[in-house]
CSV table of C-alpha atoms in Angstrom, one decimal:
chain,number,residue,atom,x,y,z
A,5,MET,CA,-0.1,0.0,0.0
A,6,VAL,CA,1.5,3.4,-0.5
A,7,GLU,CA,2.0,5.5,1.9
A,8,LEU,CA,0.0,8.9,1.9
A,9,THR,CA,2.0,12.2,2.8
A,10,ARG,CA,0.4,14.5,5.4
A,11,ARG,CA,-0.5,16.8,2.6
A,12,GLN,CA,-2.5,14.1,0.9
A,13,GLU,CA,-4.0,13.0,4.0
A,14,ILE,CA,-5.0,16.6,4.6
A,15,GLU,CA,-6.7,16.7,1.0
A,16,SER,CA,-8.2,13.6,1.3
A,17,ALA,CA,-9.8,14.4,4.1
A,18,ALA,CA,-11.0,17.6,3.3
A,19,SER,CA,-12.6,15.9,0.2
A,20,SER,CA,-14.6,13.9,2.2
A,21,LEU,CA,-15.7,16.7,4.4
A,22,PHE,CA,-16.3,19.0,1.8
A,23,HIS,CA,-18.3,16.3,0.1
A,24,GLU,CA,-20.5,15.9,3.1
A,25,ARG,CA,-20.9,19.1,4.8
A,26,GLY,CA,-19.9,22.0,2.1
A,27,TYR,CA,-16.9,23.8,1.6
A,28,ALA,CA,-18.7,26.5,4.1
A,29,GLY,CA,-20.0,23.8,6.6
A,30,THR,CA,-16.3,22.7,7.1
A,31,SER,CA,-13.9,24.6,9.4
A,32,VAL,CA,-10.4,24.1,9.5
A,33,ARG,CA,-10.9,22.4,13.0
A,34,ASP,CA,-12.8,19.9,11.4
A,35,ILE,CA,-10.1,19.0,9.0
A,36,ALA,CA,-7.6,18.9,11.4
A,37,ARG,CA,-9.4,16.7,13.6
A,38,ALA,CA,-9.9,14.1,10.7
A,39,VAL,CA,-6.2,13.9,10.0
A,40,GLU,CA,-5.7,14.0,14.0
A,41,ILE,CA,-3.7,16.8,14.5
A,42,GLN,CA,-4.0,20.3,16.1
A,43,GLY,CA,-5.7,22.6,14.4
A,44,ALA,CA,-2.7,24.8,14.5
A,45,SER,CA,-0.4,22.2,13.5
A,46,LEU,CA,-2.6,22.0,9.8
A,47,TYR,CA,-0.9,25.2,8.8
A,48,ALA,CA,2.6,23.4,8.8
A,49,HIS,CA,1.1,21.6,5.8
A,50,VAL,CA,-1.2,24.0,3.9
A,51,ALA,CA,-1.7,27.7,3.4
A,52,SER,CA,-5.2,27.7,4.5
A,53,LYS,CA,-8.8,26.0,4.1
A,54,GLN,CA,-8.8,27.8,0.8
A,55,ASP,CA,-5.6,26.5,-0.4
A,56,VAL,CA,-7.1,22.9,0.5
A,57,LEU,CA,-10.1,23.6,-1.8
A,58,TRP,CA,-8.2,24.9,-4.4
A,59,ALA,CA,-5.5,21.8,-4.6
A,60,ILE,CA,-8.8,19.6,-4.9
A,61,VAL,CA,-10.6,21.4,-7.5
A,62,ARG,CA,-7.7,22.3,-9.7
A,63,GLY,CA,-6.8,18.5,-9.6
A,64,MET,CA,-10.1,17.3,-10.5
A,65,ALA,CA,-10.2,19.6,-13.1
A,66,ASP,CA,-6.6,18.4,-14.8
A,67,ARG,CA,-7.9,14.7,-14.6
A,68,PHE,CA,-10.9,15.5,-16.6
A,69,GLU,CA,-8.9,17.3,-18.9
A,70,GLY,CA,-6.4,14.8,-19.0
A,71,ALA,CA,-8.8,11.9,-19.7
A,72,ALA,CA,-10.3,14.0,-22.7
A,73,ASP,CA,-6.4,14.2,-24.0
A,74,ALA,CA,-6.2,10.5,-23.6
A,75,VAL,CA,-9.3,10.0,-25.9
A,76,GLU,CA,-8.1,12.3,-28.6
A,77,ALA,CA,-4.5,10.5,-28.4
A,78,ALA,CA,-5.3,7.0,-27.7
A,79,VAL,CA,-8.5,6.5,-29.9
A,80,PRO,CA,-7.6,7.9,-33.1
A,81,GLY,CA,-10.6,4.9,-34.4
A,82,ALA,CA,-13.1,7.0,-32.6
A,83,ILE,CA,-12.4,10.0,-34.8
A,84,ALA,CA,-12.2,7.9,-38.0
A,85,ASP,CA,-15.3,6.2,-37.4
A,86,GLY,CA,-17.2,9.7,-36.7
A,87,GLN,CA,-18.4,12.1,-34.2
A,88,GLY,CA,-20.7,9.7,-32.7
A,89,ALA,CA,-17.8,7.4,-31.4
A,90,LEU,CA,-15.8,10.5,-30.2
A,91,LEU,CA,-18.9,11.6,-28.4
A,92,SER,CA,-19.4,8.1,-26.6
A,93,ALA,CA,-15.9,7.8,-25.4
A,94,LEU,CA,-15.6,11.5,-24.0
A,95,VAL,CA,-18.7,10.4,-22.5
A,96,ARG,CA,-17.1,7.3,-20.9
A,97,ALA,CA,-13.7,9.0,-20.1
A,98,HIS,CA,-16.1,11.8,-18.0
A,99,VAL,CA,-17.8,9.0,-16.3
A,100,GLY,CA,-14.4,7.2,-15.5
A,101,VAL,CA,-13.0,10.6,-13.5
A,102,VAL,CA,-16.1,10.8,-11.6
A,103,THR,CA,-16.5,7.5,-10.7
A,104,GLU,CA,-12.7,6.6,-9.4
A,105,ASP,CA,-12.9,9.5,-7.1
A,106,ILE,CA,-16.3,10.3,-6.3
A,107,GLU,CA,-15.7,12.5,-3.2
A,108,ARG,CA,-13.3,14.9,-4.8
A,109,ALA,CA,-15.6,15.0,-7.9
A,110,SER,CA,-18.3,16.1,-5.7
A,111,VAL,CA,-16.1,18.9,-4.4
A,112,PHE,CA,-15.6,19.9,-8.1
A,113,VAL,CA,-18.7,20.3,-9.3
A,114,HIS,CA,-20.1,22.0,-6.4
A,115,GLU,CA,-17.7,23.6,-4.5
A,116,TRP,CA,-15.8,25.4,-7.1
A,117,ARG,CA,-17.5,28.3,-7.1
A,118,ALA,CA,-16.4,28.8,-3.4
A,119,LEU,CA,-12.8,29.6,-4.8
A,120,GLU,CA,-11.2,33.2,-4.5
A,121,ASP,CA,-12.0,35.4,-7.8
A,122,GLY,CA,-8.6,34.6,-9.3
A,123,ARG,CA,-8.9,31.1,-9.0
A,124,ARG,CA,-12.3,30.9,-9.3
A,125,ASP,CA,-11.9,32.9,-13.0
A,126,GLU,CA,-9.2,30.2,-13.8
A,127,ILE,CA,-11.4,26.9,-13.0
A,128,ALA,CA,-14.1,29.0,-15.0
A,129,LEU,CA,-12.0,29.4,-18.1
A,130,GLN,CA,-10.7,25.4,-17.9
A,131,ARG,CA,-14.0,24.4,-17.6
A,132,ASP,CA,-15.0,26.1,-20.7
A,133,ALA,CA,-12.2,24.4,-22.5
A,134,TYR,CA,-13.1,21.6,-21.2
A,135,GLU,CA,-16.7,22.1,-22.6
A,136,ALA,CA,-15.6,23.1,-26.0
A,137,ARG,CA,-14.2,20.0,-26.4
A,138,PHE,CA,-17.8,18.5,-26.4
A,139,ARG,CA,-19.2,21.3,-28.2
A,140,ALA,CA,-16.9,20.9,-31.0
A,141,VAL,CA,-17.7,17.2,-31.5
A,142,VAL,CA,-21.4,17.7,-31.3
A,143,ALA,CA,-21.1,20.9,-33.8
A,144,ASN,CA,-19.4,18.6,-36.0
A,145,GLY,CA,-21.7,16.3,-35.9
A,146,VAL,CA,-24.4,18.5,-36.7
A,147,ARG,CA,-22.6,19.9,-39.4
A,148,THR,CA,-21.7,17.1,-41.2
A,149,GLY,CA,-25.3,15.4,-41.1
A,150,ALA,CA,-24.1,12.6,-38.5
A,151,PHE,CA,-26.1,14.4,-35.3
A,152,ALA,CA,-29.6,15.9,-35.8
A,153,ARG,CA,-29.9,19.4,-35.6
A,154,VAL,CA,-29.2,20.0,-32.3
A,155,ASP,CA,-28.0,23.5,-30.8
A,156,PRO,CA,-24.2,22.1,-29.4
A,157,PRO,CA,-24.5,24.5,-26.2
A,158,THR,CA,-27.6,23.5,-25.0
A,159,THR,CA,-26.7,19.6,-26.0
A,160,VAL,CA,-23.7,19.6,-24.0
A,161,ALA,CA,-24.9,21.8,-21.3
A,162,TYR,CA,-27.2,18.9,-21.4
A,163,ILE,CA,-25.2,16.0,-21.2
A,164,LEU,CA,-22.6,17.3,-18.9
A,165,THR,CA,-25.1,18.1,-16.5
A,166,ALA,CA,-26.6,14.5,-16.1
A,167,LEU,CA,-22.5,13.4,-16.0
A,168,ASN,CA,-21.9,15.8,-13.0
A,169,GLY,CA,-25.3,14.4,-11.8
A,170,ILE,CA,-23.6,11.2,-10.8
A,171,VAL,CA,-21.7,12.7,-7.8
A,172,ALA,CA,-25.6,12.8,-6.1
A,173,TRP,CA,-25.7,9.1,-6.3
A,174,TYR,CA,-23.1,7.0,-7.1
A,175,ARG,CA,-21.5,4.5,-4.7
A,176,PRO,CA,-18.7,2.5,-5.6
A,177,ASP,CA,-20.5,-0.4,-3.8
A,178,GLY,CA,-23.9,0.3,-5.2
A,179,ARG,CA,-25.9,-1.4,-7.4
A,180,LEU,CA,-23.9,0.0,-10.6
A,181,SER,CA,-20.9,-0.8,-11.7
A,182,ALA,CA,-18.9,2.3,-12.9
A,183,ARG,CA,-18.7,0.3,-16.5
A,184,SER,CA,-22.1,0.0,-16.7
A,185,ILE,CA,-23.0,3.5,-15.6
A,186,ALA,CA,-20.5,4.8,-18.5
A,187,ASP,CA,-22.2,2.5,-21.1
A,188,ALA,CA,-25.8,3.7,-20.1
A,189,TYR,CA,-24.8,7.6,-20.1
A,190,ALA,CA,-23.0,7.2,-23.4
A,191,ASP,CA,-26.2,5.3,-24.8
A,192,LEU,CA,-28.3,8.2,-23.6
A,193,SER,CA,-26.0,10.9,-24.8
A,194,LEU,CA,-26.0,9.6,-28.1
A,195,ARG,CA,-29.7,9.5,-28.3
A,196,ALA,CA,-29.7,12.9,-27.0
A,197,VAL,CA,-28.2,13.9,-30.7
A,198,SER,CA,-30.6,11.2,-32.3
A,199,ILE,CA,-27.7,8.8,-33.3
A,200,ASP,CA,-27.6,4.6,-32.4
A,201,GLU,CA,-24.5,4.0,-30.6
A,202,GLY,CA,-23.3,1.5,-33.4
A,203,ALA,CA,-23.7,4.2,-36.1
């Protein structure tokens, strides 16, 4: 088993607490208590509660971006096969990131607006760039006739809202596996643009 550094322990504990109570509902003392150190000692490892939130949110934003990069780099067949296959691969990758670390994903989805202005703006730009990748796929599908004449921004907002909503109910030990959820959401996303998964 890999031994976590104290900083990693703090971020892990904070993720659980932010997920359960929200950022505003979690104190520095709560985080310190969760890792069994004194409140003042926490500052030897992190600058502030805001610093911990930033690390979690920025880390998840990078993971979503990296997953999309991997799709485009490692699944050239998806691009060759058409926008439907690429959209499906992007959806599956997103579900994979969410279900791999549901607590951090929940913090990313619900608590990023609690970041300080400059950091919040940076994440907003990163989120928009990520969403733009989905919009480009849908727009290309519409342009080539592979997809129905849907509005790309509206359609992508619908898809990503559904994907991010997984954080509200997914449990690793629940009835549905991460793979089955990815399959289902890929199918639903393709139905949203009126094509069959095998098309």
